mmCIF file of C-alpha atoms in Angstrom:
data_model
loop_
_atom_site.group_PDB
_atom_site.id
_atom_site.type_symbol
_atom_site.label_atom_id
_atom_site.label_comp_id
_atom_site.label_asym_id
_atom_site.label_seq_id
_atom_site.Cartn_x
_atom_site.Cartn_y
_atom_site.Cartn_z
ATOM 1 C CA MET A 16 60.716 71.937 -114.935
ATOM 2 C CA THR A 17 62.183 71.740 -111.757
ATOM 3 C CA LEU A 18 62.507 69.227 -109.026
ATOM 4 C CA LEU A 19 60.210 70.950 -106.737
ATOM 5 C CA GLY A 20 57.792 71.820 -109.852
ATOM 6 C CA LYS A 21 57.572 68.012 -110.240
ATOM 7 C CA SER A 22 57.011 66.887 -106.606
ATOM 8 C CA PHE A 23 54.150 69.283 -106.526
ATOM 9 C CA THR A 24 52.916 67.581 -109.570
ATOM 10 C CA VAL A 25 53.081 64.340 -108.162
ATOM 11 C CA ILE A 26 51.533 65.295 -104.885
ATOM 12 C CA ILE A 27 48.563 67.203 -106.250
ATOM 13 C CA PHE A 28 47.824 64.024 -108.829
ATOM 14 C CA LEU A 29 47.965 61.754 -105.833
ATOM 15 C CA LEU A 30 45.801 64.067 -103.769
ATOM 16 C CA SER A 31 43.199 64.465 -106.841
ATOM 17 C CA LEU A 32 43.042 60.253 -106.725
ATOM 18 C CA SER A 33 42.222 60.520 -103.031
ATOM 19 C CA PHE A 34 39.775 62.842 -103.096
ATOM 20 C CA MET A 35 38.147 60.819 -106.178
ATOM 21 C CA VAL A 36 38.345 58.078 -104.281
ATOM 22 C CA LEU A 37 36.538 59.717 -101.447
ATOM 23 C CA ALA A 38 34.111 61.042 -103.403
ATOM 24 C CA LEU A 39 33.079 57.977 -104.936
ATOM 25 C CA ALA A 40 33.121 56.180 -101.468
ATOM 26 C CA VAL A 41 30.555 59.002 -100.224
ATOM 27 C CA ASN A 42 28.508 58.794 -103.292
ATOM 28 C CA ALA A 43 28.258 54.917 -102.907
ATOM 29 C CA SER A 44 27.222 55.213 -99.222
ATOM 30 C CA HIS A 45 25.030 58.153 -99.576
ATOM 31 C CA ARG A 46 21.965 58.022 -97.152
ATOM 32 C CA ASN A 47 18.695 60.025 -96.564
ATOM 33 C CA TRP A 48 19.108 61.051 -93.225
ATOM 34 C CA ARG A 49 16.200 62.764 -92.744
ATOM 35 C CA ASP A 50 14.048 59.534 -93.539
ATOM 36 C CA VAL A 51 16.662 57.827 -91.413
ATOM 37 C CA VAL A 52 16.034 60.195 -88.502
ATOM 38 C CA LEU A 53 12.477 61.058 -89.025
ATOM 39 C CA GLY A 54 10.839 57.889 -91.162
ATOM 40 C CA PRO A 55 9.142 55.219 -89.477
ATOM 41 C CA SER A 56 11.285 53.260 -87.448
ATOM 42 C CA GLY A 57 13.814 55.872 -87.533
ATOM 43 C CA TYR A 58 16.155 57.032 -84.818
ATOM 44 C CA LYS A 59 13.442 59.768 -83.670
ATOM 45 C CA GLU A 60 10.925 56.978 -82.789
ATOM 46 C CA LYS A 61 13.446 54.701 -81.569
ATOM 47 C CA ILE A 62 14.840 57.820 -79.380
ATOM 48 C CA GLU A 63 11.142 58.489 -78.352
ATOM 49 C CA ALA A 64 10.267 54.511 -77.488
ATOM 50 C CA ILE A 65 13.604 54.453 -75.650
ATOM 51 C CA SER A 66 12.520 57.664 -73.666
ATOM 52 C CA ARG A 67 9.244 56.426 -73.021
ATOM 53 C CA GLU A 68 10.577 53.319 -71.737
ATOM 54 C CA ASN A 69 13.469 54.992 -69.560
ATOM 55 C CA GLU A 70 10.679 56.942 -67.984
ATOM 56 C CA GLN A 71 8.760 54.049 -67.246
ATOM 57 C CA LEU A 72 11.784 52.244 -65.951
ATOM 58 C CA GLU A 73 12.749 55.583 -64.018
ATOM 59 C CA ASP A 74 8.886 55.196 -62.932
ATOM 60 C CA ALA A 75 9.629 51.768 -62.013
ATOM 61 C CA LYS A 76 12.763 52.434 -60.380
ATOM 62 C CA GLN A 77 11.122 55.136 -58.138
ATOM 63 C CA ARG A 78 8.431 52.751 -56.998
ATOM 64 C CA ALA A 79 11.342 49.962 -56.574
ATOM 65 C CA GLN A 80 12.874 52.467 -54.534
ATOM 66 C CA ALA A 81 9.969 53.548 -52.473
ATOM 67 C CA ALA A 82 8.944 49.894 -52.235
ATOM 68 C CA LEU A 83 12.520 49.550 -50.693
ATOM 69 C CA SER A 84 12.530 52.110 -48.510
ATOM 70 C CA ARG A 85 8.967 50.846 -47.177
ATOM 71 C CA GLU A 86 10.534 47.571 -46.860
ATOM 72 C CA GLN A 87 13.942 48.516 -45.542
ATOM 73 C CA VAL A 88 11.588 50.953 -42.970
ATOM 74 C CA ALA A 89 9.426 47.661 -42.203
ATOM 75 C CA ARG A 90 12.282 45.286 -41.852
ATOM 76 C CA ARG A 91 14.038 47.912 -39.295
ATOM 77 C CA THR A 92 10.839 47.974 -37.212
ATOM 78 C CA ALA A 93 10.808 44.280 -37.367
ATOM 79 C CA LEU A 94 13.944 43.906 -36.941
ATOM 80 C CA ALA A 95 13.748 46.248 -33.855
ATOM 81 C CA SER A 96 10.841 44.266 -32.706
ATOM 82 C CA LEU A 97 12.748 41.008 -32.900
ATOM 83 C CA GLN A 98 15.872 42.517 -31.241
ATOM 84 C CA THR A 99 13.121 43.537 -28.388
ATOM 85 C CA GLN A 100 11.696 40.337 -28.236
ATOM 86 C CA LEU A 101 15.073 38.702 -28.198
ATOM 87 C CA ASP A 102 16.073 40.923 -25.470
ATOM 88 C CA GLN A 103 12.982 40.246 -23.279
ATOM 89 C CA LEU A 104 13.585 36.390 -24.182
ATOM 90 C CA GLN A 105 17.154 36.739 -23.245
ATOM 91 C CA GLU A 106 15.674 38.170 -19.990
ATOM 92 C CA GLU A 107 13.385 35.593 -19.562
ATOM 93 C CA LEU A 108 15.917 32.842 -20.285
ATOM 94 C CA GLN A 109 18.107 34.103 -17.503
ATOM 95 C CA LEU A 110 15.263 34.199 -15.362
ATOM 96 C CA ARG A 111 14.306 30.717 -16.109
ATOM 97 C CA ILE A 112 18.159 29.858 -15.773
ATOM 98 C CA SER A 113 17.882 31.580 -12.330
ATOM 99 C CA SER A 114 14.714 29.929 -11.533
ATOM 100 C CA VAL A 115 16.267 26.341 -12.612
ATOM 101 C CA GLN A 116 19.086 26.954 -10.665
ATOM 102 C CA LYS A 117 16.968 27.776 -7.659
ATOM 103 C CA LEU A 118 15.016 24.678 -8.113
ATOM 104 C CA GLU A 119 17.999 22.579 -8.600
ATOM 105 C CA GLY A 120 19.568 23.881 -5.159
ATOM 106 C CA GLU A 121 15.751 23.282 -3.842
ATOM 107 C CA LEU A 122 16.011 19.969 -4.958
ATOM 108 C CA SER A 123 19.168 19.061 -3.823
ATOM 109 C CA ASN A 124 18.633 20.458 -0.427
ATOM 110 C CA LEU A 125 15.158 18.347 -0.719
ATOM 111 C CA ALA A 126 16.947 15.288 -1.542
ATOM 112 C CA GLN A 127 19.326 15.633 1.443
ATOM 113 C CA VAL A 128 16.037 16.166 3.351
ATOM 114 C CA ASP A 129 14.857 13.261 2.110
ATOM 115 C CA LYS A 130 17.969 11.283 3.008
ATOM 116 C CA ILE A 131 17.685 12.434 6.253
ATOM 117 C CA ARG A 132 13.876 11.559 6.846
ATOM 118 C CA ALA A 133 14.652 8.021 5.161
ATOM 119 C CA GLU A 134 17.625 7.424 8.054
ATOM 120 C CA GLU A 135 15.213 8.824 10.742
ATOM 121 C CA LEU A 136 12.441 6.360 9.105
ATOM 122 C CA GLN A 137 14.755 3.611 9.254
ATOM 123 C CA THR A 138 15.614 4.299 12.614
ATOM 124 C CA LEU A 139 11.753 5.091 13.708
ATOM 125 C CA THR A 140 11.220 1.493 12.119
ATOM 126 C CA ASP A 141 14.265 -0.192 14.011
ATOM 127 C CA THR A 142 12.712 1.285 17.551
ATOM 128 C CA THR A 143 9.229 0.443 16.591
ATOM 129 C CA ALA A 144 10.672 -2.987 15.749
ATOM 130 C CA ASN A 145 12.523 -2.910 18.940
ATOM 131 C CA LEU A 146 9.770 -1.671 21.136
ATOM 132 C CA ARG A 147 7.370 -4.420 19.553
ATOM 133 C CA ASP A 148 9.454 -6.794 20.660
ATOM 134 C CA GLN A 149 9.786 -5.263 24.123
ATOM 135 C CA VAL A 150 6.109 -5.095 24.532
ATOM 136 C CA ARG A 151 5.643 -8.782 23.262
ATOM 137 C CA LYS A 152 8.445 -9.485 25.903
ATOM 138 C CA GLU A 153 6.448 -7.513 28.468
ATOM 139 C CA GLN A 154 3.149 -9.120 27.589
ATOM 140 C CA GLN A 155 4.788 -12.503 27.892
ATOM 141 C CA ASP A 156 6.513 -11.398 31.291
ATOM 142 C CA ARG A 157 3.228 -10.035 32.156
ATOM 143 C CA ASP A 158 1.151 -13.316 31.143
ATOM 144 C CA ALA A 159 4.006 -15.052 33.025
ATOM 145 C CA LEU A 160 3.576 -12.555 35.924
ATOM 146 C CA PHE A 161 -0.294 -13.046 36.303
ATOM 147 C CA ALA A 162 -0.168 -16.771 35.905
ATOM 148 C CA GLN A 163 2.709 -16.452 38.855
ATOM 149 C CA THR A 164 0.442 -14.332 40.802
ATOM 150 C CA LEU A 165 -2.568 -16.686 40.132
ATOM 151 C CA VAL A 166 -0.510 -19.469 41.369
ATOM 152 C CA LEU A 167 0.875 -17.140 44.656
ATOM 153 C CA GLN A 168 -3.286 -16.008 45.064
ATOM 154 C CA ASP A 169 -3.694 -20.029 45.353
ATOM 155 C CA LYS A 170 -0.772 -20.813 47.765
ATOM 156 C CA LEU A 171 -1.822 -17.320 49.690
ATOM 157 C CA ASN A 172 -5.177 -18.350 50.037
ATOM 158 C CA GLU A 173 -4.212 -22.107 51.181
ATOM 159 C CA ALA A 174 -1.636 -19.935 53.424
ATOM 160 C CA ARG A 175 -4.747 -18.274 54.965
ATOM 161 C CA GLY A 176 -6.342 -21.299 55.532
ATOM 162 C CA VAL A 177 -3.488 -22.400 57.240
ATOM 163 C CA ARG A 178 -3.071 -19.589 58.994
ATOM 164 C CA LEU A 179 -6.642 -19.636 60.424
ATOM 165 C CA GLN A 180 -6.098 -23.212 61.330
ATOM 166 C CA PHE A 181 -3.051 -22.415 63.164
ATOM 167 C CA GLU A 182 -4.230 -19.851 64.911
ATOM 168 C CA THR A 183 -7.531 -21.680 65.896
ATOM 169 C CA ARG A 184 -4.678 -24.590 67.480
ATOM 170 C CA ASN A 185 -2.875 -21.579 68.836
ATOM 171 C CA GLN A 186 -5.612 -20.497 70.834
ATOM 172 C CA ASN A 187 -6.134 -23.984 71.954
ATOM 173 C CA LEU A 188 -2.422 -24.377 72.779
ATOM 174 C CA GLN A 189 -2.890 -20.938 74.795
ATOM 175 C CA LYS A 190 -5.884 -22.587 76.566
ATOM 176 C CA GLU A 191 -3.916 -25.726 77.523
ATOM 177 C CA LEU A 192 -1.061 -23.879 78.364
ATOM 178 C CA THR A 193 -2.755 -21.869 80.843
ATOM 179 C CA ARG A 194 -4.794 -24.901 81.907
ATOM 180 C CA PHE A 195 -1.217 -26.363 82.572
ATOM 181 C CA ARG A 196 -0.163 -23.470 84.532
ATOM 182 C CA GLU A 197 -2.941 -23.284 86.608
ATOM 183 C CA ILE A 198 -2.420 -26.968 87.388
ATOM 184 C CA ALA A 199 1.367 -26.434 87.901
ATOM 185 C CA ASP A 200 0.408 -23.465 90.550
ATOM 186 C CA HIS A 201 -1.844 -25.767 92.418
ATOM 187 C CA MET A 202 0.715 -28.706 92.314
ATOM 188 C CA GLY A 203 3.310 -26.353 93.153
ATOM 189 C CA ILE A 204 5.443 -27.316 90.292
ATOM 190 C CA ASP A 205 7.938 -24.637 88.756
ATOM 191 C CA PRO A 206 7.812 -25.028 84.913
ATOM 192 C CA LYS A 207 11.174 -23.197 84.554
ATOM 193 C CA ALA A 208 12.802 -26.521 86.367
ATOM 194 C CA PRO A 209 14.857 -28.342 83.673
ATOM 195 C CA LEU A 210 13.263 -31.778 83.154
ATOM 196 C CA ASP A 211 15.816 -34.634 82.583
ATOM 197 C CA GLY A 212 17.029 -34.827 79.230
ATOM 198 C CA ALA A 213 15.249 -31.141 78.432
ATOM 199 C CA PRO A 214 17.646 -28.261 77.309
ATOM 200 C CA PRO A 215 18.555 -25.506 79.552
ATOM 201 C CA GLU A 216 16.959 -22.048 78.902
ATOM 202 C CA ARG A 217 19.079 -20.582 75.823
ATOM 203 C CA ASN A 218 18.462 -18.131 73.022
ATOM 204 C CA GLY A 219 19.931 -17.443 69.602
ATOM 205 C CA ASN A 220 19.616 -16.856 66.293
ATOM 206 C CA VAL A 221 18.836 -18.409 63.018
ATOM 207 C CA LEU A 222 21.546 -18.051 60.536
ATOM 208 C CA VAL A 223 20.881 -20.092 57.507
ATOM 209 C CA ILE A 224 17.767 -21.241 56.091
ATOM 210 C CA ASN A 225 17.598 -24.146 53.658
ATOM 211 C CA ARG A 226 14.096 -24.143 52.573
ATOM 212 C CA THR A 227 14.532 -27.081 49.984
ATOM 213 C CA LYS A 228 15.766 -29.561 52.731
ATOM 214 C CA GLY A 229 13.343 -27.761 55.210
ATOM 215 C CA LEU A 230 16.626 -27.148 57.370
ATOM 216 C CA ALA A 231 17.788 -24.068 59.619
ATOM 217 C CA GLU A 232 20.989 -23.539 61.230
ATOM 218 C CA VAL A 233 21.095 -21.593 64.394
ATOM 219 C CA SER A 234 23.835 -19.824 66.720
ATOM 220 C CA ILE A 235 23.652 -22.070 69.908
ATOM 221 C CA GLY A 236 25.321 -25.418 69.911
ATOM 222 C CA MET A 237 26.547 -28.471 72.460
ATOM 223 C CA ASP A 238 28.413 -25.628 74.735
ATOM 224 C CA ASP A 239 25.066 -24.050 75.507
ATOM 225 C CA GLY A 240 23.597 -27.597 76.250
ATOM 226 C CA ILE A 241 21.922 -27.963 72.850
ATOM 227 C CA ARG A 242 21.504 -31.988 71.770
ATOM 228 C CA PRO A 243 20.178 -33.953 68.889
ATOM 229 C CA GLY A 244 16.286 -34.308 69.638
ATOM 230 C CA HIS A 245 16.112 -31.045 71.391
ATOM 231 C CA GLU A 246 13.097 -28.580 70.351
ATOM 232 C CA LEU A 247 13.775 -24.911 69.520
ATOM 233 C CA GLU A 248 11.077 -22.405 69.375
ATOM 234 C CA VAL A 249 11.205 -20.038 66.806
ATOM 235 C CA THR A 250 9.793 -16.127 67.302
ATOM 236 C CA ARG A 251 10.135 -12.630 65.270
ATOM 237 C CA LYS A 252 9.445 -9.922 67.710
ATOM 238 C CA SER A 253 7.543 -11.848 70.088
ATOM 239 C CA ARG A 254 5.566 -13.110 67.272
ATOM 240 C CA TYR A 255 5.503 -17.333 67.318
ATOM 241 C CA ILE A 256 6.556 -18.333 64.007
ATOM 242 C CA GLY A 257 7.648 -22.375 64.133
ATOM 243 C CA ARG A 258 9.598 -24.933 65.871
ATOM 244 C CA LEU A 259 12.690 -26.609 64.766
ATOM 245 C CA LYS A 260 14.085 -30.111 65.938
ATOM 246 C CA VAL A 261 17.636 -30.230 66.347
ATOM 247 C CA LEU A 262 19.241 -33.047 64.074
ATOM 248 C CA LYS A 263 23.141 -32.461 64.195
ATOM 249 C CA ALA A 264 25.027 -30.064 67.202
ATOM 250 C CA THR A 265 28.440 -28.745 67.081
ATOM 251 C CA PRO A 266 30.344 -26.851 70.147
ATOM 252 C CA ASN A 267 28.468 -23.442 68.862
ATOM 253 C CA ARG A 268 26.037 -24.338 66.040
ATOM 254 C CA ALA A 269 22.884 -26.522 65.634
ATOM 255 C CA VAL A 270 21.248 -27.616 62.618
ATOM 256 C CA GLY A 271 17.351 -28.290 63.362
ATOM 257 C CA GLU A 272 14.237 -29.359 61.365
ATOM 258 C CA ILE A 273 11.306 -27.274 60.468
ATOM 259 C CA MET A 274 8.501 -28.855 62.302
ATOM 260 C CA LYS A 275 5.817 -28.289 59.540
ATOM 261 C CA ASP A 276 2.974 -28.965 62.034
ATOM 262 C CA TYR A 277 4.217 -26.015 64.621
ATOM 263 C CA SER A 278 5.018 -23.541 61.069
ATOM 264 C CA GLU A 279 2.755 -20.154 61.654
ATOM 265 C CA GLY A 280 4.632 -18.759 59.172
ATOM 266 C CA PHE A 281 8.056 -18.709 56.911
ATOM 267 C CA ILE A 282 11.436 -18.813 59.339
ATOM 268 C CA LEU A 283 13.693 -15.868 58.010
ATOM 269 C CA GLU A 284 17.033 -15.434 58.997
ATOM 270 C CA GLY A 285 17.737 -13.480 61.918
ATOM 271 C CA ASP A 286 14.338 -14.814 63.681
ATOM 272 C CA ARG A 287 14.976 -15.546 67.497
ATOM 273 C CA VAL A 288 15.363 -18.978 68.465
ATOM 274 C CA ASP A 289 14.853 -20.002 72.120
ATOM 275 C CA THR A 290 14.763 -23.709 74.014
ATOM 276 C CA SER A 291 11.393 -22.836 75.517
ATOM 277 C CA ILE A 292 9.099 -19.774 76.036
ATOM 278 C CA ASP A 293 6.798 -18.616 78.625
#
């Protein structure tokens, strides 16, 4: 036997052993595939159950997808609505912000106006207080003037009474003067002839009045023949006012006492003075 034949013999022997082992393994693991497939709890029943479950799952999937689609549509609608509401709210917010800014501006203006009004009110208050003080002062002045008016009215009434007395006396003196002139004319006496110690006919004006002391300074003096003791008649526009009695004389001035018994008015500066009147 050749080497090749021996090799094939060994190979065949090994293959025979392999097929025998395989046959023993197949026989040991042999099953009835029909019962496995078609029998109770077989593969067919499991496949059918799986198919039914798969169909149910597919149906559930389709329903879930439909529900999801509807929910997505609803969510898109709700989102669009919310977006619209958001846009409206943003517009409203902008309007509110503009309104608030406008109100803030108006508030600032009102604050300025209020400040100005407060300053004006304070000014008016001060003015009112000043006016009240002025009114109070005016009332006091008016009351004082009223009281002074009453005093002056009393003095005026008194002066009217004194004037009436002087007018009566003046009338009597006029009558006496007329009578004396008639007697002088009858006896041939010249009234203008100077008497012993009597001043010559002179005239001047009142220069200064001192009512406190009852004195008056005149513009005629010793150079005009005026001496202490002489009497001077005071007139104003031909109206008899009163009489002065010379107390002191200088060359061109004289000071006389106002004789109250002959007063028919207030002697004023500028009144005429004469040594005698016709």
